[in-house]
XYZ file of N, CA and C in Angstrom:
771
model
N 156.653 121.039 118.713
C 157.831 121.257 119.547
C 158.373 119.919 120.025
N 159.461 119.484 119.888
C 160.491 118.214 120.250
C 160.229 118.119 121.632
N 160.774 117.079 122.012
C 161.049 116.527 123.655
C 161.923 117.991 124.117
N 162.883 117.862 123.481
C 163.997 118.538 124.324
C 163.870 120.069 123.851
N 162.683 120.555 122.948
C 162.661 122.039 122.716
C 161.676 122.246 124.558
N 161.027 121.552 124.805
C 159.889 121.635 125.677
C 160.775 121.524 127.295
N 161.700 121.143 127.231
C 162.853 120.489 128.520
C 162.573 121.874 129.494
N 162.255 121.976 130.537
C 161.836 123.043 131.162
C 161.019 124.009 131.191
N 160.228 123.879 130.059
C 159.074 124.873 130.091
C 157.857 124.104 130.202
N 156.987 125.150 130.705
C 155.794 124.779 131.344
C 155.046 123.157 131.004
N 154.297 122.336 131.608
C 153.932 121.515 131.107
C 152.472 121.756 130.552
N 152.065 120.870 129.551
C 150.844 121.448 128.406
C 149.381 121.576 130.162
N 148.419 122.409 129.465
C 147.357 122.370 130.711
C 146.762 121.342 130.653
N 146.665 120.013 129.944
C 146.438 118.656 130.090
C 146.390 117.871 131.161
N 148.241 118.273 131.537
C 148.365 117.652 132.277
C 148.289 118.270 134.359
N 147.782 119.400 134.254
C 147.391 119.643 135.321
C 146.445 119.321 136.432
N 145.510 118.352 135.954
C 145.055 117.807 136.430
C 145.147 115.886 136.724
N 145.089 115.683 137.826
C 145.141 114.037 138.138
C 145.008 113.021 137.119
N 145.744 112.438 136.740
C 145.729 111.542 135.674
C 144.927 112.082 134.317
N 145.362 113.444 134.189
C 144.871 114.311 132.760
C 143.263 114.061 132.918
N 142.568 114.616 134.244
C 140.998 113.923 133.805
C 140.481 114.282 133.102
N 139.825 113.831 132.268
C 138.939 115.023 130.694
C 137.546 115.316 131.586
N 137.459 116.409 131.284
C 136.295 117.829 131.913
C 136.778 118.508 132.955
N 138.211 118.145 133.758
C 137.851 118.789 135.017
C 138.769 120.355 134.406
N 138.296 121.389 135.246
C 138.715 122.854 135.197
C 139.575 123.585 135.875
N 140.246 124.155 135.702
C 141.037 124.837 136.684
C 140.158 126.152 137.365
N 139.801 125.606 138.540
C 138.774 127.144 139.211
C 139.780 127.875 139.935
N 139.251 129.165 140.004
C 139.713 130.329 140.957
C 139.447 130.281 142.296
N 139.912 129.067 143.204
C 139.959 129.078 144.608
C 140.786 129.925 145.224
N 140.674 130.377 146.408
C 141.525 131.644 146.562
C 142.513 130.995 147.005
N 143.024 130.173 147.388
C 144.516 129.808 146.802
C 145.301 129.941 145.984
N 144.489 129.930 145.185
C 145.049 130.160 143.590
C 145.470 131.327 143.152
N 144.276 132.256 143.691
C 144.114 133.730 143.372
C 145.365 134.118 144.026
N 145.706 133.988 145.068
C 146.903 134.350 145.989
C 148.030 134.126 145.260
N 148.312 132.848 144.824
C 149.128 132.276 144.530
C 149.638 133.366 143.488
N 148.675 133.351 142.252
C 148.919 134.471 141.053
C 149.347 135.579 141.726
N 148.736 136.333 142.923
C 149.029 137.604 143.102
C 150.577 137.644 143.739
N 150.899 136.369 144.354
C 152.293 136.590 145.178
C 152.886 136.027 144.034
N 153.195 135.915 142.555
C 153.969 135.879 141.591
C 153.755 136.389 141.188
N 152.727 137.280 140.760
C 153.089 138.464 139.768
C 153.740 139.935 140.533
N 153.528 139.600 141.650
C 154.790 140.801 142.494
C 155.964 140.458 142.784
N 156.013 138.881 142.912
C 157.834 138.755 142.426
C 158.028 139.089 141.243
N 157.567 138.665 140.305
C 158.288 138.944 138.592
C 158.107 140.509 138.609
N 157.211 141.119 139.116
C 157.732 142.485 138.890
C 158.823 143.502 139.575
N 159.091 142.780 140.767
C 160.289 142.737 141.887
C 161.543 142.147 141.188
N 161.320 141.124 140.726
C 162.256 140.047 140.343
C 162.932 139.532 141.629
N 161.946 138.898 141.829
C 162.500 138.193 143.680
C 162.516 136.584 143.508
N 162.624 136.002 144.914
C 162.253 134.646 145.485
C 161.199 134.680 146.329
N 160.627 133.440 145.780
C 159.215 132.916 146.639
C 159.197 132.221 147.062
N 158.516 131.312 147.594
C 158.204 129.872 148.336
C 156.905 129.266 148.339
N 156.458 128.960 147.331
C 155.076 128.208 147.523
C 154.811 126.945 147.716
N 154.333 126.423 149.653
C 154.699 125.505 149.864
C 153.491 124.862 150.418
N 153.389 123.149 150.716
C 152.046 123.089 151.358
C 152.037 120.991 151.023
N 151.079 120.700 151.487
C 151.696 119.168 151.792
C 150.810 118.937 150.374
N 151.036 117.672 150.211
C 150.846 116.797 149.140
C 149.157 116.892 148.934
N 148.536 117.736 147.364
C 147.384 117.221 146.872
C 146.951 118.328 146.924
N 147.749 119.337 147.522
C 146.670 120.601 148.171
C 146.457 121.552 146.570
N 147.528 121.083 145.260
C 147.133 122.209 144.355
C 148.374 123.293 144.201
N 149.643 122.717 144.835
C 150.441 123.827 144.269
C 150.823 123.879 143.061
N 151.347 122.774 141.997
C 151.660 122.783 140.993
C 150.851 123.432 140.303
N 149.644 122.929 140.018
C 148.360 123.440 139.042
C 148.140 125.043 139.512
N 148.723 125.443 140.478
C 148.626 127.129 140.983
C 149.443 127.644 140.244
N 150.855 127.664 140.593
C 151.769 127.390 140.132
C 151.919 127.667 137.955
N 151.874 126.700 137.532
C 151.578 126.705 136.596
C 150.604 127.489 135.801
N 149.477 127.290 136.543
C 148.427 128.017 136.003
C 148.796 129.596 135.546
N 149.159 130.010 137.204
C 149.390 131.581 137.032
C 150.605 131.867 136.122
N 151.346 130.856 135.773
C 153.094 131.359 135.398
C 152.437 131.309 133.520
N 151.520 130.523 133.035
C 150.961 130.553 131.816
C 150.085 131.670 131.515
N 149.737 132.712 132.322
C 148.956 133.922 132.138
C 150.276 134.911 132.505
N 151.147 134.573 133.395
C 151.671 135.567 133.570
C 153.232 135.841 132.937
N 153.921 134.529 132.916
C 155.514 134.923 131.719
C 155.205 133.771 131.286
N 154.760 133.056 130.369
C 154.967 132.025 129.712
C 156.350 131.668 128.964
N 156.238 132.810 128.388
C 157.668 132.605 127.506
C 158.799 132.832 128.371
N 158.932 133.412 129.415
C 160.222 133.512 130.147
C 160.230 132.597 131.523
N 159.312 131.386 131.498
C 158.939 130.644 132.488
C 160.200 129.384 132.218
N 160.799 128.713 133.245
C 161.602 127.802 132.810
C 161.816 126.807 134.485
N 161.074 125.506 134.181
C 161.292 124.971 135.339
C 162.330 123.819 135.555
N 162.643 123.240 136.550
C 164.020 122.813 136.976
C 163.676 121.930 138.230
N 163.433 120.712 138.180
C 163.001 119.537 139.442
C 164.049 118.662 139.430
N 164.251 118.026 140.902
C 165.239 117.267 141.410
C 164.540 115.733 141.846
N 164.563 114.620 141.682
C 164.074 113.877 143.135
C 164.685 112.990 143.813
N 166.169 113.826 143.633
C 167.552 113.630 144.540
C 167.904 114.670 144.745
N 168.705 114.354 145.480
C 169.875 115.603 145.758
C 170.736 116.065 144.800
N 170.653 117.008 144.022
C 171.774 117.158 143.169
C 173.159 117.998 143.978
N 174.043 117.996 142.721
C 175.318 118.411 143.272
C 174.609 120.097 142.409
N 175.975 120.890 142.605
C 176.118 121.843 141.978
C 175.903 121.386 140.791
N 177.038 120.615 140.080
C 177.418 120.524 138.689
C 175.865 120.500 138.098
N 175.459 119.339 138.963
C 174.560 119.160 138.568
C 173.240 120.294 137.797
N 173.319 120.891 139.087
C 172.420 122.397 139.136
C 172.416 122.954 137.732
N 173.987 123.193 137.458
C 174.239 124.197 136.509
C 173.733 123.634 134.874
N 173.832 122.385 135.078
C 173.717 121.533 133.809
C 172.071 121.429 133.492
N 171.404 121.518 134.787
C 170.254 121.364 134.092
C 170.068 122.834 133.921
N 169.923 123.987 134.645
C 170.000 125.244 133.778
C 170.182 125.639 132.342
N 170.901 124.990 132.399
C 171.893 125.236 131.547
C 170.983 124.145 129.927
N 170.321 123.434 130.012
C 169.379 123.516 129.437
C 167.833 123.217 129.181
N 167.603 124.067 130.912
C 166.010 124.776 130.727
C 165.994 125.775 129.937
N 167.091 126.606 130.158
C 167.126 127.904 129.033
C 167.344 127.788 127.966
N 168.003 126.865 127.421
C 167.970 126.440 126.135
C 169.134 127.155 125.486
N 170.420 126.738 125.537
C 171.708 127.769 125.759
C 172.336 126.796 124.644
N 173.022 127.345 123.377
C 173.013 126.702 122.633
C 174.823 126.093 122.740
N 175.206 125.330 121.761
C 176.775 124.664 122.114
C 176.699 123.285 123.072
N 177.973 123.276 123.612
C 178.380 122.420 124.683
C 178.734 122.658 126.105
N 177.857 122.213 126.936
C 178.390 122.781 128.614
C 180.019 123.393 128.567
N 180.130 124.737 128.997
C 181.680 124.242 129.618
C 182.463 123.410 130.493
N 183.875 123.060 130.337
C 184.091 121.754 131.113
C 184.729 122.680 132.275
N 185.267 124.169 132.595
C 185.569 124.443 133.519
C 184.097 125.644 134.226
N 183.980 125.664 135.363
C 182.967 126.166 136.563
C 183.112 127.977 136.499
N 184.310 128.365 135.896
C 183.980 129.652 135.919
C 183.635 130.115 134.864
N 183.623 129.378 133.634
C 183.554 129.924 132.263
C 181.672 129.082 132.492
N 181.044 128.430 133.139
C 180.196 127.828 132.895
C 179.409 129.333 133.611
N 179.878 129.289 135.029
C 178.633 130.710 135.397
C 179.094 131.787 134.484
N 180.104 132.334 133.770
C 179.719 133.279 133.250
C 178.586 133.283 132.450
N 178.668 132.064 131.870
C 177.664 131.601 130.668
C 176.080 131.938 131.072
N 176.209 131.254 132.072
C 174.320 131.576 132.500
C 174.099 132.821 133.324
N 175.352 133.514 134.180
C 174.908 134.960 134.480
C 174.323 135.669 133.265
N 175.438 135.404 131.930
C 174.885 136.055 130.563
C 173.542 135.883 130.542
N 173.368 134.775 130.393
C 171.737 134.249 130.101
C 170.964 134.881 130.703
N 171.243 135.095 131.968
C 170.332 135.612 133.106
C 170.143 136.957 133.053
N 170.711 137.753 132.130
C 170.829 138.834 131.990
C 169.574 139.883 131.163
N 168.916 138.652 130.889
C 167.270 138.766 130.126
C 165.896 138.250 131.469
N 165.128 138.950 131.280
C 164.070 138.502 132.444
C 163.921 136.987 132.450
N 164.181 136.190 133.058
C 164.042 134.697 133.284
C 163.144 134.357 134.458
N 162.122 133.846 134.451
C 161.537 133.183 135.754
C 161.950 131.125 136.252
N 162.469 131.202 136.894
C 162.972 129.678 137.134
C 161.962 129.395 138.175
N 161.410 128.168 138.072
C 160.871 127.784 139.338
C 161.707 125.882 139.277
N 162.024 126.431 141.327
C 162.336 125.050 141.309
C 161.651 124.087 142.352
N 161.276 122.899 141.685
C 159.979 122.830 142.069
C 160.821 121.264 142.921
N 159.809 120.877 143.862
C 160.661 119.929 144.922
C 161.708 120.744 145.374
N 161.551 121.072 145.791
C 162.749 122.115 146.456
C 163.513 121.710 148.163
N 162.644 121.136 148.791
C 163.103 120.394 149.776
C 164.580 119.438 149.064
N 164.340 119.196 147.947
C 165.848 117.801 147.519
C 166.946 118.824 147.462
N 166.804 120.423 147.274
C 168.007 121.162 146.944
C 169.260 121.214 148.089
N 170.192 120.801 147.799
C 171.617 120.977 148.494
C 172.147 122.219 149.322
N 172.430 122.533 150.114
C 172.954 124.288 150.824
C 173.622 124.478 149.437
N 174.423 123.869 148.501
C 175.770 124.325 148.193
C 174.553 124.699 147.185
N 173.713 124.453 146.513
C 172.616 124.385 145.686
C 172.026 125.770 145.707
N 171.611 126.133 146.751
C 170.712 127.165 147.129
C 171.805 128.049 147.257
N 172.758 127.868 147.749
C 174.177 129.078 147.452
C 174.128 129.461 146.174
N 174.811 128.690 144.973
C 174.539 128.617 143.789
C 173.645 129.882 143.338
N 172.155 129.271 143.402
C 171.332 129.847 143.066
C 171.103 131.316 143.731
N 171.589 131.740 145.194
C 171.412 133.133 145.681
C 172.602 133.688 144.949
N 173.869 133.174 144.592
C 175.135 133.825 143.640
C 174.460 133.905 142.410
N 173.548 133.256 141.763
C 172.720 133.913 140.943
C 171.673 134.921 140.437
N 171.347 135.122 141.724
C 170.121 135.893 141.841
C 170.810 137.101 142.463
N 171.860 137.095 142.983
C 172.872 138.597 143.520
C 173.277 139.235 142.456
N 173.373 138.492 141.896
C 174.617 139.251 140.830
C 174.060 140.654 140.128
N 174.624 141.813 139.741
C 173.655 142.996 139.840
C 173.060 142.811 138.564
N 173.914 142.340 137.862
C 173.270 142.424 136.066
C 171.842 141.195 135.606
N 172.076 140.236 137.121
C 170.792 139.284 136.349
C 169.552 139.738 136.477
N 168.348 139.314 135.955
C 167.018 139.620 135.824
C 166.189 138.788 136.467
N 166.515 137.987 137.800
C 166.206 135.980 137.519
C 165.197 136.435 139.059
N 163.527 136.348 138.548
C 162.461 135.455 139.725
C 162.607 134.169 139.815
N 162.961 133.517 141.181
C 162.836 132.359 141.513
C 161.678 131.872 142.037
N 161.233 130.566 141.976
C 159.897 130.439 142.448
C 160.071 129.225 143.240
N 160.033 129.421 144.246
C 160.733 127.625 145.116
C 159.053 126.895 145.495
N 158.989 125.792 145.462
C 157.618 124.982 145.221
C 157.916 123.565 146.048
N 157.763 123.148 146.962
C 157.785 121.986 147.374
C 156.608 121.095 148.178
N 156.955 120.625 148.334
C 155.785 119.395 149.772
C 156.829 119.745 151.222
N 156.614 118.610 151.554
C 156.772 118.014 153.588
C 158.233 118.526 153.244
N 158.551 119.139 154.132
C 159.301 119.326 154.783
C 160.705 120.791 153.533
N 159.757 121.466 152.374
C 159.819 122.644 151.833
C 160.369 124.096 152.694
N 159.390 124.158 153.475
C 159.803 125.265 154.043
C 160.472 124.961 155.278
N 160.820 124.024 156.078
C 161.937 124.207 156.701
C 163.132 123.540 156.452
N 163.333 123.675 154.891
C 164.501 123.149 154.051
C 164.911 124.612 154.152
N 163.840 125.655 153.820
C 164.201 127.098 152.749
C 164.676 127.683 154.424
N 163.601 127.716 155.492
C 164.226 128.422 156.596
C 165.549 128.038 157.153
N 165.877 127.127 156.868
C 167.179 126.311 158.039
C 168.277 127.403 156.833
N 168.665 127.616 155.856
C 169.129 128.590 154.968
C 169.287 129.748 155.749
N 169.646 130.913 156.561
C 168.873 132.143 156.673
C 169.894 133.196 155.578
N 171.072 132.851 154.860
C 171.004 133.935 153.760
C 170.086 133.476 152.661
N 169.596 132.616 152.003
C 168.679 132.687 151.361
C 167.185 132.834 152.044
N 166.743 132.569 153.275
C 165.896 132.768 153.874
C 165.752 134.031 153.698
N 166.595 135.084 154.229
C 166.155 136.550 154.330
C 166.198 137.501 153.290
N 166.012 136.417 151.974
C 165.871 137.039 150.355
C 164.705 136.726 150.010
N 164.046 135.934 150.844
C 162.704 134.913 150.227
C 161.372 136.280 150.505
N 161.006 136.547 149.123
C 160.233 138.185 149.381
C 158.749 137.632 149.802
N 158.122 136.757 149.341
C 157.073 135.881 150.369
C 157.040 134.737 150.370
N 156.017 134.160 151.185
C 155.982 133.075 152.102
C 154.556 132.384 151.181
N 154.094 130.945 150.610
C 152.707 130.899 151.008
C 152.690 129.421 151.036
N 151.582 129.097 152.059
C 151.311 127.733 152.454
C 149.885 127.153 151.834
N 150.131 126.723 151.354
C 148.345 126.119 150.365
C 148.036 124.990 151.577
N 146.699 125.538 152.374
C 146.132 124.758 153.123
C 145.148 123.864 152.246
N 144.351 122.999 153.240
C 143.363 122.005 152.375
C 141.995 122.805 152.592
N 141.455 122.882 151.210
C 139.767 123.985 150.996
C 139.154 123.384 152.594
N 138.491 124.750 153.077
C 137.384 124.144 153.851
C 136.139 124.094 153.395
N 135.298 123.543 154.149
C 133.811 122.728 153.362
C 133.445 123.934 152.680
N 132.890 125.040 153.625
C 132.366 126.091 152.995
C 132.723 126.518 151.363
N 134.403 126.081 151.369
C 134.967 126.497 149.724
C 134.112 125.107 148.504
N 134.891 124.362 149.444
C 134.203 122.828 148.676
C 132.903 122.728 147.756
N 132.270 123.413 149.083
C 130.631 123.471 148.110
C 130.265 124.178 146.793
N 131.571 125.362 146.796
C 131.342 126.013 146.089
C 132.278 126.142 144.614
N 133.227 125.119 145.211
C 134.387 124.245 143.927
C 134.419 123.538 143.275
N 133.780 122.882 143.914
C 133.876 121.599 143.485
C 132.422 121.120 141.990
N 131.198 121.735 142.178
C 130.434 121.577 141.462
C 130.996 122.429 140.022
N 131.577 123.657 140.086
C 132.613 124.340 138.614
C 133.489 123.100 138.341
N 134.181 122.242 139.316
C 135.708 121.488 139.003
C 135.618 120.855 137.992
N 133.997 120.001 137.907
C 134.122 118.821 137.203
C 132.634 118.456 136.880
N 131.956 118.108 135.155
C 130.887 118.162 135.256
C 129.997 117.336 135.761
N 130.621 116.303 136.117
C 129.559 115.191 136.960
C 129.217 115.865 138.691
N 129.428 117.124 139.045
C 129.699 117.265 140.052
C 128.291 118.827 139.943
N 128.048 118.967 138.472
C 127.641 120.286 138.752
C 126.326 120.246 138.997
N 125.458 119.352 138.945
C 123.949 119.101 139.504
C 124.062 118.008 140.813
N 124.906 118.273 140.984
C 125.283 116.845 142.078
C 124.486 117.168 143.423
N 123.886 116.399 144.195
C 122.830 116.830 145.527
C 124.466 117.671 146.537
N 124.219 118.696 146.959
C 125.118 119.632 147.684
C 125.285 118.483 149.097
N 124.465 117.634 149.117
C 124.675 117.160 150.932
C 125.840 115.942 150.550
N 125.776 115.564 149.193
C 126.675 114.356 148.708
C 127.809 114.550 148.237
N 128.031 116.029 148.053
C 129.473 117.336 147.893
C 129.989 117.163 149.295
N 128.825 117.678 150.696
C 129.576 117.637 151.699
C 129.877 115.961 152.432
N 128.886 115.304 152.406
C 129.343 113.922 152.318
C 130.693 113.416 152.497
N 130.972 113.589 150.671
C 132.339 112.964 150.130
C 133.423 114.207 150.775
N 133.649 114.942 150.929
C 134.771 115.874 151.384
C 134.599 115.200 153.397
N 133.769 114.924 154.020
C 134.228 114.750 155.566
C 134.450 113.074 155.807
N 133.697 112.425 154.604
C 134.475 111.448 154.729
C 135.425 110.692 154.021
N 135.996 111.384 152.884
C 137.083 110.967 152.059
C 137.432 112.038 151.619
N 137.400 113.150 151.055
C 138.120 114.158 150.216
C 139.119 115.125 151.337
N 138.294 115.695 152.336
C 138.906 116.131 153.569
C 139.694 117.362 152.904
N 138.958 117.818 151.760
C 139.328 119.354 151.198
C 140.871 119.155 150.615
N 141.007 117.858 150.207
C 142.816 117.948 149.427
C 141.972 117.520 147.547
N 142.627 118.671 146.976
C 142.074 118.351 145.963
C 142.777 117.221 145.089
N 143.788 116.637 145.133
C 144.006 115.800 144.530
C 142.984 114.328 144.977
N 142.599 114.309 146.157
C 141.860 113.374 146.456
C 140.355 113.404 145.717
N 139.751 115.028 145.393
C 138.616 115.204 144.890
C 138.496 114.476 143.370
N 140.158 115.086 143.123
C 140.453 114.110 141.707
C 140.110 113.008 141.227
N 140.834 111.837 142.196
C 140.927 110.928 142.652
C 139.416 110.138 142.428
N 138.454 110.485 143.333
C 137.464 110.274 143.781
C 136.674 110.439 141.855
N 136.741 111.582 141.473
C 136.202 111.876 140.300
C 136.601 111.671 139.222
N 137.648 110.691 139.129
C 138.346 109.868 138.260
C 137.389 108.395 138.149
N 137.334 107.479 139.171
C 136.633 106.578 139.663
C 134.930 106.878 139.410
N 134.505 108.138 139.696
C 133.134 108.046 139.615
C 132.745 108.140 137.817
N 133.578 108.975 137.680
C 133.572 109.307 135.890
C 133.550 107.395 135.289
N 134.491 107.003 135.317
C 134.358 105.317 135.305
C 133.371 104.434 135.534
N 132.437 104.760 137.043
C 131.716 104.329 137.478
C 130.290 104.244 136.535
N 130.153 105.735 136.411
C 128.896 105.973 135.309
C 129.147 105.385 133.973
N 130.189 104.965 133.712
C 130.107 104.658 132.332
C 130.001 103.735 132.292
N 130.565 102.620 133.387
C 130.134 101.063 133.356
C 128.615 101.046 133.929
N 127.968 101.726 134.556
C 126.533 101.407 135.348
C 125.609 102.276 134.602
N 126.176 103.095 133.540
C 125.151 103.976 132.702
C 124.126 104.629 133.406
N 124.335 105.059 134.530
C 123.576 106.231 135.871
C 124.078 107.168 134.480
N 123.295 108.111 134.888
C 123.477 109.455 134.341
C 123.649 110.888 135.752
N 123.727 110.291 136.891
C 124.447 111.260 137.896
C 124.741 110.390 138.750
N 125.398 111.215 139.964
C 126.085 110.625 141.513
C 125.089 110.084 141.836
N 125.273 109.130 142.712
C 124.273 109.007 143.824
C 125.418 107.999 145.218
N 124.532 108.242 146.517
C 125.516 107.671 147.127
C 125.709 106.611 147.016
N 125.225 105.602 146.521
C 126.034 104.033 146.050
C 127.312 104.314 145.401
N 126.880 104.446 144.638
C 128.818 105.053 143.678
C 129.120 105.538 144.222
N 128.859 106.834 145.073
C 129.602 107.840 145.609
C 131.176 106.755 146.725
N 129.516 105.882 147.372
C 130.828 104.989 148.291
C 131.672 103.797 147.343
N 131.217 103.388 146.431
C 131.880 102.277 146.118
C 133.474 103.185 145.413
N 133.166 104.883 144.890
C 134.553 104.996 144.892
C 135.412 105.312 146.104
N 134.985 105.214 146.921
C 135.467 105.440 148.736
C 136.099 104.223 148.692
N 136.188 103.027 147.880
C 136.251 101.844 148.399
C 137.723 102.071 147.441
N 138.016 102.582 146.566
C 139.453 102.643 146.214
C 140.544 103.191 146.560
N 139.899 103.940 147.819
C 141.650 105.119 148.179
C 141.393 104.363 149.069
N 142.950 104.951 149.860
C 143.564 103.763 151.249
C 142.770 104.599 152.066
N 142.330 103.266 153.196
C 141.883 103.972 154.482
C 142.575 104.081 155.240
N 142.774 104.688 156.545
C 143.662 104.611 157.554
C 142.988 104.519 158.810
């Protein structure tokens, strides 16, 4: 598949994890589990969602994960990391879906075009969603009104996501749920983290809780992070497991504060 056959659809499961780590897994934290369950009752609703939560916590890889078990083929995503205009909006739509010809150059012949489109089950997720414009999110609820379209939206952002989507309240009071991906607590940790990744799965449990209270702090991109560096570590020091020397010397690469 080309660059531009791939332009909005899902990204490969490679890359779901932190700098593509080789071994780590996608586990069933109940974040996750949630996550799947509050999208597979929009797509069968055909609603809007909001899956929101600060930086590292695992929405994308949720996200993704569930949208590859659950519409793959009618999955089509759409990111900003500006502000777009409308035009803008419509143009990249216009080919996530993969709509064949030339944009129209006038605005009413262009939405007819993608109401058409929309007229087949489509799942859009737009992901950074905090960068979206009012005139943007208008747009998109004149899309999602219209009686003939088929279109689940899936709104996905970081800091300051959901009170982008609330300050809205006609798209607010379309948004069919809400979810906030907090950071794992220890109790989950212990029990995640040794499935996540195999340097982790004989690992001493007190050096699991260790690294999570004093560097991981239950954000899994940091667990990443951390297990990116240790994976490295063993291969230059030829240890064949953790121990806390490495454990801290990869402490010694993320910022402290």
């Amino acid at each position: 598949m080309t660059t531009n056959q791939r332009r909005g659809r899902l990204p490969h499961e490679r890359d779901d994890h932190y700098m593509r780590l080789e071994g780590a897994q996608i586990v069933a934290t109940k974040a996750l589990l949630d996550v799947r369950e509050n999208i597979r009752l929009a797509i069968e609703a055909q609603a809007m969602v909001c899956i929101y939560g600060a930086t590292g916590h695992g929405k994308s890889l949720a996200v993704n994960a569930s949208l590859r078990d659950l519409a793959p083929q009618q999955t089509r995503r759409i990111q900003f990391r500006a502000r777009p205009t409308t035009p803008g909006l419509r143009l990249e739509l216009f080919h996530a879906l993969g709509l064949s010809g030339r944009p129209p150059h006038q605005n009413i012949e262009f939405d007819r075009m993608l109401r058409e489109a929309l007229e087949e089950p489509w799942v859009v997720v737009c992901d950074e969603a905090q960068w979206l414009s009012k005139l943007c999110f208008e747009y998109l609820r004149y899309l999602w009104d219209d009686a003939d379209t088929q279109l689940t939206i899936i709104f996905t952002g970081g800091n300051g996501c959901f009170q982008t989507l609330q300050s809205e309240p006609m798209l607010e009071s379309r948004v069919y749920a809400w979810q906030e991906l907090m950071r794992m607590r220890l109790a989950e940790v212990r029990t995640v983290i040794p499935a996540f990744h195999p340097i982790w799965a004989d690992a001493d449990p007190e050096l699991i809780k260790t690294c999570d209270l004093e560097a991981a702090h239950g954000n899994f991109r940091t667990w990443a992070k951390i297990t990116h560096h240790l994976v490295s570590g063993l291969k230059e020091t030829g240890h064949g497991t953790v121990d806390e020397d490495l454990l801290r010397w990869s402490y010694s690469k993320l910022r402290t504060r």
